[in-house]
Tab-separated table of C-alpha atoms in Angstrom:
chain	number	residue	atom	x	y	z
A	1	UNK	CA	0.000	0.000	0.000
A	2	UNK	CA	0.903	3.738	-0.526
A	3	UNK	CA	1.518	5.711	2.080
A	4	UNK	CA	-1.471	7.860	0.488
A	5	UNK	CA	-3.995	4.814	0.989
A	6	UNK	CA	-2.881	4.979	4.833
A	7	UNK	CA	-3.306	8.314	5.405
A	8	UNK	CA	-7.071	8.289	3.712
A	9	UNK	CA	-7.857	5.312	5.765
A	10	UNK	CA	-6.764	7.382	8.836
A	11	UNK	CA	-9.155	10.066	7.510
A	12	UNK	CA	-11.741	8.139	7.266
A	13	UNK	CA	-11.441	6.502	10.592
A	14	UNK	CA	-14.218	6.790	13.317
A	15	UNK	CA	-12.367	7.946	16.304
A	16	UNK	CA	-15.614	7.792	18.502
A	17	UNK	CA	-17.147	5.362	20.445
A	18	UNK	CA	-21.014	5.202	20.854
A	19	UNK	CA	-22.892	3.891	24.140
A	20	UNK	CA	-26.184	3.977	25.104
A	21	UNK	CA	-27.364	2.701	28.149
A	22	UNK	CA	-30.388	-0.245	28.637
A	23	UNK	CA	-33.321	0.597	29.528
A	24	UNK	CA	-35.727	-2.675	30.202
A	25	UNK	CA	-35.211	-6.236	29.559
A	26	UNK	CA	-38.484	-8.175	28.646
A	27	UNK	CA	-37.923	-11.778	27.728
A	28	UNK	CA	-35.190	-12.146	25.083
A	29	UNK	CA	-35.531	-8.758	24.099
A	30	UNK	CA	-33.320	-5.921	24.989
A	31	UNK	CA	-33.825	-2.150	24.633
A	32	UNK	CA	-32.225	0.507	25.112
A	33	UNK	CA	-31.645	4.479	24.531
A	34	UNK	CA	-28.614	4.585	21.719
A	35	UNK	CA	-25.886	3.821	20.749
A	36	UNK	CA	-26.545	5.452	17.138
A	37	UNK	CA	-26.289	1.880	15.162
A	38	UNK	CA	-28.458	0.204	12.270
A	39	UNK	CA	-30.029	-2.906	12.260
A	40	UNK	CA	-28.400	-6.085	12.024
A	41	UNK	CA	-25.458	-4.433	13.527
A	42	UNK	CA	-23.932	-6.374	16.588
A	43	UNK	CA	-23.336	-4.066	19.735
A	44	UNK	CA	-21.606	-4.781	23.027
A	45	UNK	CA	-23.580	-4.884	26.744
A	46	UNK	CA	-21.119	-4.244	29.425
A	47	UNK	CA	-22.811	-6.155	32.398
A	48	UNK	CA	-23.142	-3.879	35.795
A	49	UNK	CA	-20.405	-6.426	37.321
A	50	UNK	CA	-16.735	-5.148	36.896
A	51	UNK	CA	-15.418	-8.922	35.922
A	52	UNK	CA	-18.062	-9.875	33.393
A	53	UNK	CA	-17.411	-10.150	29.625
A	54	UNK	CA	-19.351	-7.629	27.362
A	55	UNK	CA	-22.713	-9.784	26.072
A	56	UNK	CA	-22.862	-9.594	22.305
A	57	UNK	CA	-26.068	-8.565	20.799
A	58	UNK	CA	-27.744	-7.573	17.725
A	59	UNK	CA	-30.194	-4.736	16.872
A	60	UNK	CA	-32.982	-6.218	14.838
A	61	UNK	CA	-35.642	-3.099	15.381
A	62	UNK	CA	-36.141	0.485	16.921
A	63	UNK	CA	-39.316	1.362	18.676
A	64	UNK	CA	-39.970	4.822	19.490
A	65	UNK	CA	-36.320	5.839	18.605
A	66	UNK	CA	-35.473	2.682	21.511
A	67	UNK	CA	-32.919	0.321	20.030
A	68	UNK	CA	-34.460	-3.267	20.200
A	69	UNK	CA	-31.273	-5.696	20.967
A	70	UNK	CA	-31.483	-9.677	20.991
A	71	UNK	CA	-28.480	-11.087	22.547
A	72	UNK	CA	-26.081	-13.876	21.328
A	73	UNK	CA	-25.802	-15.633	25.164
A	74	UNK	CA	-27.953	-16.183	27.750
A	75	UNK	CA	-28.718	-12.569	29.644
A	76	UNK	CA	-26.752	-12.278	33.286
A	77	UNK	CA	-25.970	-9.613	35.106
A	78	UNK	CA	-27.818	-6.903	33.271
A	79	UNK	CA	-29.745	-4.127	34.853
A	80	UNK	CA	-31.245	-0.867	34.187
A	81	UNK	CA	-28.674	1.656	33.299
A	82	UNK	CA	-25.949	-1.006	31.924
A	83	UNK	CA	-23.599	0.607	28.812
A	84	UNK	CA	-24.085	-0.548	25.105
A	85	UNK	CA	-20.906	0.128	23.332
A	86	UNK	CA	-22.108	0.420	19.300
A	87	UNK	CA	-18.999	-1.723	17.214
A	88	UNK	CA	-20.470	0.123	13.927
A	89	UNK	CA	-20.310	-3.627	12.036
A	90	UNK	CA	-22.551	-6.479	11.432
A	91	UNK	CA	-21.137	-10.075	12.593
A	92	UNK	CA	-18.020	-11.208	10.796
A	93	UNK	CA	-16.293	-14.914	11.405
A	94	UNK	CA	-13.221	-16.203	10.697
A	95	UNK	CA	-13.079	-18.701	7.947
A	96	UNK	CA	-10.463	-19.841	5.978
A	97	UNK	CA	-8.816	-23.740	5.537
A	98	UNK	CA	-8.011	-24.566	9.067
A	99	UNK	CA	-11.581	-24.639	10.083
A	100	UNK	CA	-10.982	-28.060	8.347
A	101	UNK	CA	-11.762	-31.032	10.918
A	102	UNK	CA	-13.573	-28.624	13.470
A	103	UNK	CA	-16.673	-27.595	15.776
A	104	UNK	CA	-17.359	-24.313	16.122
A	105	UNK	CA	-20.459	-22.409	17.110
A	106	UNK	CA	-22.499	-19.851	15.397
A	107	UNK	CA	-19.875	-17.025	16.109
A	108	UNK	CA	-16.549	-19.140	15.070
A	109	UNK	CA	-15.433	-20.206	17.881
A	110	UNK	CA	-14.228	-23.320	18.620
A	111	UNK	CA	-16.622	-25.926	21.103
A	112	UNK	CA	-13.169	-27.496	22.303
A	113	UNK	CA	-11.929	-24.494	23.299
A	114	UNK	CA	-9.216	-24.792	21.324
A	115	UNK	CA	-7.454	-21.576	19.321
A	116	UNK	CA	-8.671	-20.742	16.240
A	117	UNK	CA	-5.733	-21.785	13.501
A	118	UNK	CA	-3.723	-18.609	11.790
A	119	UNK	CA	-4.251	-16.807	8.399
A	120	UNK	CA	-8.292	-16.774	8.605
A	121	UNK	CA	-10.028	-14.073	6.809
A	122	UNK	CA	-12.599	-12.200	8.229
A	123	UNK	CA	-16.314	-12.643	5.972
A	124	UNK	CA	-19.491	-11.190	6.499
A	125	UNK	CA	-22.843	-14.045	7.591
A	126	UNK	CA	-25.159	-11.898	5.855
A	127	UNK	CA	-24.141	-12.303	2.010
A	128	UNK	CA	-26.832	-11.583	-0.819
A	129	UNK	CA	-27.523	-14.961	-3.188
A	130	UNK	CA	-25.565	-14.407	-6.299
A	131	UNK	CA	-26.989	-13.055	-9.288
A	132	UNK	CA	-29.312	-15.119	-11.274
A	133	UNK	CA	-27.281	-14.304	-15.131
A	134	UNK	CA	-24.166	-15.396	-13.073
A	135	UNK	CA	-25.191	-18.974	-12.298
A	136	UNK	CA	-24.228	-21.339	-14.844
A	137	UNK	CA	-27.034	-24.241	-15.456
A	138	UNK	CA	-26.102	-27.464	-13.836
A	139	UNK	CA	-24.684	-30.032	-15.789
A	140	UNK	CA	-23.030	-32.601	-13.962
A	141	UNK	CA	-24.285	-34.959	-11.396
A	142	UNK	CA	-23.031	-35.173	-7.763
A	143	UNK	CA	-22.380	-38.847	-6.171
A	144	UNK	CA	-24.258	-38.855	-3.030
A	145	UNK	CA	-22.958	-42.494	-2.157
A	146	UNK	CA	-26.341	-43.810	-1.510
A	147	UNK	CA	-28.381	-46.382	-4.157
A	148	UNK	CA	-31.285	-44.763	-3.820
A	149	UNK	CA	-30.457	-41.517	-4.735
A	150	UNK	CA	-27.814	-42.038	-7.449
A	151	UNK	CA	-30.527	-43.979	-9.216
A	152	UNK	CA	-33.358	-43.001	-8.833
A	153	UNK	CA	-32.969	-39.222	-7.606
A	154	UNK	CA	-29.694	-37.880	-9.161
A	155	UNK	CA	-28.880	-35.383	-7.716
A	156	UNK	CA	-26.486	-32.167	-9.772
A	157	UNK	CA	-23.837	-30.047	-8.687
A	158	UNK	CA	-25.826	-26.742	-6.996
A	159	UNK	CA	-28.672	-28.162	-6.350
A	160	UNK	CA	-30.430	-27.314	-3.303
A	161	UNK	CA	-32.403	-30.809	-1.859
A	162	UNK	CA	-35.544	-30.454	0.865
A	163	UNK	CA	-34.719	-34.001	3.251
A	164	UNK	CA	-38.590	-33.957	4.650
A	165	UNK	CA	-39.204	-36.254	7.715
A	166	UNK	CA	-41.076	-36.670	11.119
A	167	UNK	CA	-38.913	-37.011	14.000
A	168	UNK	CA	-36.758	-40.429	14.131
A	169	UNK	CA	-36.966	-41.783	10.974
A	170	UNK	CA	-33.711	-40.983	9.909
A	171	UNK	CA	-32.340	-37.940	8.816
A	172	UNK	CA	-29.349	-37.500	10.624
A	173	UNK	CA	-28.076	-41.048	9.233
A	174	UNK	CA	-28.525	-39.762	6.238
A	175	UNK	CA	-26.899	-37.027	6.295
A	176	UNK	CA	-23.987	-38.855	8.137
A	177	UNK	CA	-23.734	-41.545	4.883
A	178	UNK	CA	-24.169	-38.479	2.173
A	179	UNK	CA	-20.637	-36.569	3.923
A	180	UNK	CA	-18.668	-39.670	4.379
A	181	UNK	CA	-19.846	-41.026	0.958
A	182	UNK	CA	-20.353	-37.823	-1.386
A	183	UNK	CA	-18.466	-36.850	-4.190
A	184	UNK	CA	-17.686	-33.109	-3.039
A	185	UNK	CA	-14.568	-31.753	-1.534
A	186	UNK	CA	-15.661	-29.860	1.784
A	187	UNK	CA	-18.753	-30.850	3.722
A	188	UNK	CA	-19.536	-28.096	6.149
A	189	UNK	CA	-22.300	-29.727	8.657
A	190	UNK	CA	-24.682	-27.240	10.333
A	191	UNK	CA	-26.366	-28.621	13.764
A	192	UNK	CA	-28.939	-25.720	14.323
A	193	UNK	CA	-31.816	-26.875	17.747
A	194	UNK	CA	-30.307	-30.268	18.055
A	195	UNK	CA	-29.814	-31.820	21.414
A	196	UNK	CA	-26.784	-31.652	22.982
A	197	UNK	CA	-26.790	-34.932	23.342
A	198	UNK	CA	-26.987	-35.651	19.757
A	199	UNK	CA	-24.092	-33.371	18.701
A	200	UNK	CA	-21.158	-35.727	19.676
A	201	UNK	CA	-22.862	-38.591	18.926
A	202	UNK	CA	-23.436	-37.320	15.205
A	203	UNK	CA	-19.804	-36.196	15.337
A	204	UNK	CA	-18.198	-39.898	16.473
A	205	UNK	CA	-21.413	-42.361	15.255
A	206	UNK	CA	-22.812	-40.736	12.134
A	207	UNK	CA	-19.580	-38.893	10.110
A	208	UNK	CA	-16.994	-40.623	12.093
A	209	UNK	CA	-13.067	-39.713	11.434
A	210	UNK	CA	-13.185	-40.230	7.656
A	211	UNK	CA	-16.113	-37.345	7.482
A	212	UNK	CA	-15.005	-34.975	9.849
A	213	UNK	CA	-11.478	-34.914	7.889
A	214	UNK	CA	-13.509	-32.798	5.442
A	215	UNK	CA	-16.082	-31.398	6.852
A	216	UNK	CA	-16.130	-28.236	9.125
A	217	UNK	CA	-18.953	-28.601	11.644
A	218	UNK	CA	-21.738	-25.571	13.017
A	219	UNK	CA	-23.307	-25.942	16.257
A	220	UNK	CA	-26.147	-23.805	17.906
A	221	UNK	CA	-28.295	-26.008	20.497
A	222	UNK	CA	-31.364	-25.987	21.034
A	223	UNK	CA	-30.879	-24.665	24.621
A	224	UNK	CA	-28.869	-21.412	23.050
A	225	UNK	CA	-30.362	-18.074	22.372
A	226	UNK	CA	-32.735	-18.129	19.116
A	227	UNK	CA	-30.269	-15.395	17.745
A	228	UNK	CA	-27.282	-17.774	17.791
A	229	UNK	CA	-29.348	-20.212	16.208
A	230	UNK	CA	-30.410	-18.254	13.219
A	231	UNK	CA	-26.836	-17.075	12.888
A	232	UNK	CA	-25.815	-20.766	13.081
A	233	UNK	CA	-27.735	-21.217	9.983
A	234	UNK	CA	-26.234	-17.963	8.505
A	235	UNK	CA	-22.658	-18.724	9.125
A	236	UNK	CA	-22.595	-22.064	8.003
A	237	UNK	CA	-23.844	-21.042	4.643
A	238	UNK	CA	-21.307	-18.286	4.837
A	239	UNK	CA	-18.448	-20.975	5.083
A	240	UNK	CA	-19.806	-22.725	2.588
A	241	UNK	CA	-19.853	-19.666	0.267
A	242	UNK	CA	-15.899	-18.753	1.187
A	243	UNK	CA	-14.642	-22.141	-0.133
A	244	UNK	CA	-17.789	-21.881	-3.541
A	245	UNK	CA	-15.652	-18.802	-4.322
A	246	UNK	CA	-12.498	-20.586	-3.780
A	247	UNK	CA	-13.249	-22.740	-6.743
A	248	UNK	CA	-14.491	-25.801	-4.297
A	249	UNK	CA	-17.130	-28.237	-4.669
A	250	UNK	CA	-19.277	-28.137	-1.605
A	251	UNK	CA	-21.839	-29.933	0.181
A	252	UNK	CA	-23.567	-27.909	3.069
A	253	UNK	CA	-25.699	-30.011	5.443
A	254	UNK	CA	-28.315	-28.619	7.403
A	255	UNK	CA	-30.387	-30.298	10.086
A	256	UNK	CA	-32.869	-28.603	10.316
A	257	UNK	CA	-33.659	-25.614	8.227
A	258	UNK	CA	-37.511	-25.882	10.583
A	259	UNK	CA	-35.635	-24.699	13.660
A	260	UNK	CA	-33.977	-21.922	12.200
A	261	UNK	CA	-37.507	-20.783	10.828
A	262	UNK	CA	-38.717	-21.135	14.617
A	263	UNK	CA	-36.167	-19.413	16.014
A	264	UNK	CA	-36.637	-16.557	13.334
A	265	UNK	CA	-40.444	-16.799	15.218
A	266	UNK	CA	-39.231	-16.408	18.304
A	267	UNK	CA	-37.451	-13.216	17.304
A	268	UNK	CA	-40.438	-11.921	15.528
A	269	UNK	CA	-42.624	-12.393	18.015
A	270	UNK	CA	-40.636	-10.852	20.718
A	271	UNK	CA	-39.899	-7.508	18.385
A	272	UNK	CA	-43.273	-7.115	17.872
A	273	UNK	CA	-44.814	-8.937	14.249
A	274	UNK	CA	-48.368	-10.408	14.246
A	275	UNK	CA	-48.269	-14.326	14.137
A	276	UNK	CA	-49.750	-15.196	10.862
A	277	UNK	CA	-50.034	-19.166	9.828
A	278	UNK	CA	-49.627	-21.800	12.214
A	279	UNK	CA	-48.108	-18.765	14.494
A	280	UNK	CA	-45.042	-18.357	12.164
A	281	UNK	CA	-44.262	-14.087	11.399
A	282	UNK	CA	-44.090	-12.506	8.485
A	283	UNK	CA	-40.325	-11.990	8.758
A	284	UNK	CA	-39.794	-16.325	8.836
A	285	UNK	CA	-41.198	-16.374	4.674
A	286	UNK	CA	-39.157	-13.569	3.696
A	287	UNK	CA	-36.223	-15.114	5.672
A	288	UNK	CA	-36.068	-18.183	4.164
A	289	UNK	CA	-35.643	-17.406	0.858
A	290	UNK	CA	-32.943	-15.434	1.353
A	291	UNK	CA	-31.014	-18.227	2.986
A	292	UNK	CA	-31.928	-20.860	0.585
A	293	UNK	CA	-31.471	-19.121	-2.413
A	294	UNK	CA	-27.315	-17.983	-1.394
A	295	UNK	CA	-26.438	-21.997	-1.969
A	296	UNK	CA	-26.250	-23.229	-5.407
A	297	UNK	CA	-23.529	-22.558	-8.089
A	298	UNK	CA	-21.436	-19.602	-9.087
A	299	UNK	CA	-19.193	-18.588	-11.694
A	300	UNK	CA	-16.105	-20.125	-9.888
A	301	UNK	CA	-17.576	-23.178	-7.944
A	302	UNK	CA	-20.968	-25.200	-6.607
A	303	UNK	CA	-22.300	-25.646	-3.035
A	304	UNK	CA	-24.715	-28.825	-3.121
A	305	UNK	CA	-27.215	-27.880	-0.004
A	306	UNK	CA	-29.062	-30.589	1.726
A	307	UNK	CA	-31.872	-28.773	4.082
A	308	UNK	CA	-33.618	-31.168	6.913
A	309	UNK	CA	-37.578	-30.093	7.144
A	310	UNK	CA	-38.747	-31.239	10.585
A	311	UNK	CA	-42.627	-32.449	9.573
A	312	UNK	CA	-44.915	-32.124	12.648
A	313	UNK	CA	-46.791	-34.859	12.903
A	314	UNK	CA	-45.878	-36.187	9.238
A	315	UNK	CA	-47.804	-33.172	7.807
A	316	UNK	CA	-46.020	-32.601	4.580
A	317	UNK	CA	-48.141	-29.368	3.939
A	318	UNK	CA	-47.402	-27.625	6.629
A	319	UNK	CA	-46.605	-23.819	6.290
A	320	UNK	CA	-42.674	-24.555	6.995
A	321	UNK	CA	-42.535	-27.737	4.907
A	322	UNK	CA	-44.752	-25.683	1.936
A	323	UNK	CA	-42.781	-23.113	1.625
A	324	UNK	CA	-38.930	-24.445	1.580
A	325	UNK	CA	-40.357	-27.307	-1.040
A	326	UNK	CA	-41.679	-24.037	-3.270
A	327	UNK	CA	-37.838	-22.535	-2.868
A	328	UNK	CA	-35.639	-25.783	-3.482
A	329	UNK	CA	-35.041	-28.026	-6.591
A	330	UNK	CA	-36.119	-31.184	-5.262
A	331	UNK	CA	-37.127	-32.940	-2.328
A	332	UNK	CA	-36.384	-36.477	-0.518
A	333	UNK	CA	-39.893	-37.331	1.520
A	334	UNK	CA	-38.944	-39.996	4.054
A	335	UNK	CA	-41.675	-41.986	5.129
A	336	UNK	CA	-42.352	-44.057	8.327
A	337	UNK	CA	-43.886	-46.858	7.152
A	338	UNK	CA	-40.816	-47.872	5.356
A	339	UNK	CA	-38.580	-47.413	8.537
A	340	UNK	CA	-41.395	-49.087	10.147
A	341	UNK	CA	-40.616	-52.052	7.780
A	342	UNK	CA	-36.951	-51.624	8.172
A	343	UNK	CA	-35.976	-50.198	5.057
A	344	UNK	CA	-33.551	-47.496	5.687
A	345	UNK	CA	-32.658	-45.307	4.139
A	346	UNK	CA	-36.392	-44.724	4.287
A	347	UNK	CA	-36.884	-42.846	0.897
A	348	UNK	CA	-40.012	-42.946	-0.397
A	349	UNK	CA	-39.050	-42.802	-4.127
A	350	UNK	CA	-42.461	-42.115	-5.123
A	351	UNK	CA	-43.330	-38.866	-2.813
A	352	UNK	CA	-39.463	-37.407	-3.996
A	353	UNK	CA	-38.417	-35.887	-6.994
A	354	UNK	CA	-34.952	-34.213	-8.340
A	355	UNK	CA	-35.794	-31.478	-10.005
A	356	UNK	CA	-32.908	-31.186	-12.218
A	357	UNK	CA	-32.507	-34.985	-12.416
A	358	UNK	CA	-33.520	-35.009	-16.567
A	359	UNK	CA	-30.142	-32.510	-17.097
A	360	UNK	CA	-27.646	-34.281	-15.279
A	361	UNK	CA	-28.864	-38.149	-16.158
A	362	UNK	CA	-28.300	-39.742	-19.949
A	363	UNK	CA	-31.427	-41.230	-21.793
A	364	UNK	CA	-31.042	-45.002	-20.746
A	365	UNK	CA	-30.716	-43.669	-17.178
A	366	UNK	CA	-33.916	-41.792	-17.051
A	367	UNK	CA	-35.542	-44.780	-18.717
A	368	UNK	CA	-34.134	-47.350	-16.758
A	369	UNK	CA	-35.120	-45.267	-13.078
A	370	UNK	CA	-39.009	-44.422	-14.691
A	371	UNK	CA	-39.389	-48.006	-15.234
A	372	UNK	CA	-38.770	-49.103	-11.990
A	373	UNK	CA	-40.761	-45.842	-10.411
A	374	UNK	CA	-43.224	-47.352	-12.077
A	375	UNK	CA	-42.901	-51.012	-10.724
A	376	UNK	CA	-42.888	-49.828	-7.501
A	377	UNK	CA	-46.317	-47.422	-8.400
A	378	UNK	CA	-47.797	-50.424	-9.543
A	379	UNK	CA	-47.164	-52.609	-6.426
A	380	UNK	CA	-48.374	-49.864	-4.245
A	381	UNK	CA	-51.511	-48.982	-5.830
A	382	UNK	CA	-52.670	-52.711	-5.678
A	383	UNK	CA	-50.590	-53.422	-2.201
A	384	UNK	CA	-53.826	-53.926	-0.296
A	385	UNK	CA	-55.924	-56.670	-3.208
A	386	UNK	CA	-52.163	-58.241	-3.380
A	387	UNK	CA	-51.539	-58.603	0.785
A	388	UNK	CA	-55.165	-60.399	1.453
A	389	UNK	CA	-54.862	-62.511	-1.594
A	390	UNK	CA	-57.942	-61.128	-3.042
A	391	UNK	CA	-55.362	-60.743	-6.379
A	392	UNK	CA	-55.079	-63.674	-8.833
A	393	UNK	CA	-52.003	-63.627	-10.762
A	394	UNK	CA	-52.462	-64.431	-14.528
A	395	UNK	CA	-55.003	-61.143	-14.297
A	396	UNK	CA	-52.813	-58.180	-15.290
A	397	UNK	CA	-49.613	-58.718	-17.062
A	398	UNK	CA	-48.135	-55.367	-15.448
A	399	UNK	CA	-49.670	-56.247	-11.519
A	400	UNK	CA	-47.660	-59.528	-12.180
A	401	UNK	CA	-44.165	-58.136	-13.305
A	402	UNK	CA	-44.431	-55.645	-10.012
A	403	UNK	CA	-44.949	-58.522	-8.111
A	404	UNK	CA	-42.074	-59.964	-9.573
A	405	UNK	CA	-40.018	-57.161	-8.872
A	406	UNK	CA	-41.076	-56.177	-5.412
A	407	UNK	CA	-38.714	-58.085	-3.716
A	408	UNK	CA	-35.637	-57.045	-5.357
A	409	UNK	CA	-36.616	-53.253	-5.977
A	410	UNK	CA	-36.782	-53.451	-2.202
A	411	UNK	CA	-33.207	-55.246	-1.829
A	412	UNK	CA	-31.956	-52.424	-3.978
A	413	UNK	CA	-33.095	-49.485	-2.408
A	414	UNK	CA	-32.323	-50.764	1.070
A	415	UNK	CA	-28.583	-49.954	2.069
A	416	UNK	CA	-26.817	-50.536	5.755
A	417	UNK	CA	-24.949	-47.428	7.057
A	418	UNK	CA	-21.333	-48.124	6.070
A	419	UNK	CA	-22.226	-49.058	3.182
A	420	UNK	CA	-20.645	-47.585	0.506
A	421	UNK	CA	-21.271	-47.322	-4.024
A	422	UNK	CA	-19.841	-44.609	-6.195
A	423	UNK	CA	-22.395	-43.152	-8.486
A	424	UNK	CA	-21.996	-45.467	-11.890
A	425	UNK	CA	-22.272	-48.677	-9.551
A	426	UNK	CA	-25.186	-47.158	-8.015
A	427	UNK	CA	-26.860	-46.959	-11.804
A	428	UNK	CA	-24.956	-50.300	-12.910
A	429	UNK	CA	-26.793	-51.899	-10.059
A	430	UNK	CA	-30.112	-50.145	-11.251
A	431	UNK	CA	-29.567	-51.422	-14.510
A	432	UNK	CA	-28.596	-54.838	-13.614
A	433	UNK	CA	-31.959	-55.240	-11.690
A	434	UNK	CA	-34.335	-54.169	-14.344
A	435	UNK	CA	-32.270	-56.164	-17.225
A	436	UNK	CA	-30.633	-58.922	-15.458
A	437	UNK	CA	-33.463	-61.497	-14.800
A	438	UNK	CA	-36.048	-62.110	-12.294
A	439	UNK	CA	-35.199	-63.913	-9.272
């Protein structure tokens, strides 16, 4: 740099700090008279007790020229009168290559309290999607590592997939075979409301050492602030956009993309918003697609986003569930009646569809995969006449071959957890089934 550059950057310093002092605390909501700051700027609460830390917070309103603050921790030692020191920024993290192999939580930092590696840069959770002209058109297909998928559900570089499921029938397994058995370079895994509990076990059980060696892991709990959840959510994708730009192939993992939209609730409700359907705010649908639309492909790489949807009570039309399926290019519906059975991964390949499966698939691969969709369609619709016998073969030529098939479609789109195909022996295997005999 000249020494020009240093001396306008000294210009154009802000010498001043801002404070403003807090006025009530209802809830999770903060306010306060001052600092002068904008929203979504993150501001400093220095607690009334000499040896506590400054609480981060964010201003996400103003009410009667009162700042509205949400804080990133749980609230201590706060009382009427306490400073808020304005930083003048929104939340930046430190991201970079030697986030490689960790946990960290929404802000950056570390869970094993370990320090954070040298020569990170500093990048902004808030980014805006890239432009639409600037994306290129898929092309290629991504290997996801499971049968069912690969075959019957390719799925492309950049494209955004909707994992919809009731609670325990799977998705974290899934997620845990897709990082340890995808085709991408970087998985970065975001944990946003899960148990504590669950968080190491995912870690050890689910993505195991060979995962974790590539993947970067998020964590907000569900007992943390609903601020540091959303920003779990936003600084995950963040990550995943650093290493897009850096010419990377990316998978981002999030489980689940429903608890970020309830803890955007929580926030709305507290600042203020009406509760519109199902008790969801406004602010949660013009949230979401902002944060679902930032993954996808770029003019120098591809994330490949895989979004858990949390189903309450197996209702796959429910406002949350509606809304991300409307945004994404495809969705996986898993279905308890085949976990039930003890199929896993419990796909149902009838309810799911890959949006941009017909551009990344060849003709005898889209043949192959509606033939057997169609098998299977045939099976179910005459499960019931089949099950009590009331079906006598020799009746319909096409009832009969799905009968025939049942059994090994089933085989086929079953697959243990370690269990591991690259994408052309998932299709092989497809192909082999349809064309190889009956058994």
């Amino acid at each position: 740099m000249k020494v020009a550059d240093y001396l306008t950057a000294i210009d154009q310093a802000d010498t001043y700090k801002r404070y403003g002092k807090v006025l009530r605390v209802v809830g999770i909501m903060i306010e306060s008279k001052g600092p002068a700051a904008n929203v979504g700027e993150v501001c400093l609460i220095h607690s009334s007790s000499s040896s506590g830390n400054p609480i981060l917070s964010e201003v996400v309103g103003f009410n009667n020229e009162k700042i509205i603050l949400m804080p990133y921790s749980e609230v201590a030692e706060i009382g009427p009168g306490c400073l808020v020191e304005s930083t003048g920024k929104a939340l930046t993290v430190k991201i970079g290559r030697g986030l490689i192999g960790k946990v960290i939580d929404s802000l950056g930092n570390p869970l094993d309290q370990s320090p954070l590696p040298k020569g990170l840069a500093n990048y902004l959770t808030e980014q805006s999607p890239p432009n639409p002209m600037l994306r290129p058109p898929i092309a290629q297909p991504m290997q996801v590592g499971i049968k069912a998928v690969d075959s019957l559900l390719t799925v492309g570089e950049g494209q955004r997939i909707g994992i919809f499921a009731g609670s325990g029938v799977g998705k974290s397994t899934l997620l845990g075979m897709i990082a340890r058995n995808s085709g991408a370079d970087i998985n970065v895994i975001a944990l946003i409301g899960e148990r504590g509990r669950e968080v190491r076990e995912f870690i050890e059980k689910d993505l195991g050492d060979d995962g974790l060696k590539k993947s970067i892991v998020v964590v907000a709990t569900s007992d943390q602030p609903a601020l540091m959840r959303i920003k779990g959510a936003y600084t995950a994708t963040a990550i995943s956009e650093y290493f897009r730009d850096q010419g990377y192939r990316v998978n981002l993992m999030m489980d689940s993309v429903t608890r970020v939209a309830m803890a955007q609730r929580e926030v709305g409700l507290a600042t203020g918003e009406p509760p519109t359907t199902k008790g969801y705010t406004p602010s949660v649908f013009a949230t979401l697609p902002k944060l679902l639309e930032r993954t996808g492909t770029n003019e120098n790489g591809t994330v490949t986003a895989f979004y858990t949807v949390l189903v309450d009570g197996d209702d796959m039309n429910e406002p949350i569930a509606d809304t991300v399926r409307g945004i994404l290019d495809g969705h996986f519906v898993m279905d308890r009646k085949l976990a039930e059975r003890g199929q896993y991964p419990a796909i149902n390949v009838l309810k799911s569809i890959s949006r941009v499966m017909n551009q990344v698939a060849d003709n005898e691969h889209k043949e192959t995969a509606q033939e057997i969709r169609k098998l299977v369609a045939t099976y179910e619709e005459n499960s019931e006449l089949i099950q009590i016998g009331a079906y006598k073969r020799g009746t319909d030529s096409e009832i009969d071959r799905a009968i025939s098939y049942h059994t090994k479609i089933q085989s086929f789109l079953s697959q243990d957890i370690f269990e591991y195909h690259t994408l052309q022996e998932s299709i092989n295997s497809m192909k082999n089934l349809l064309h190889g005999g009956v058994s």
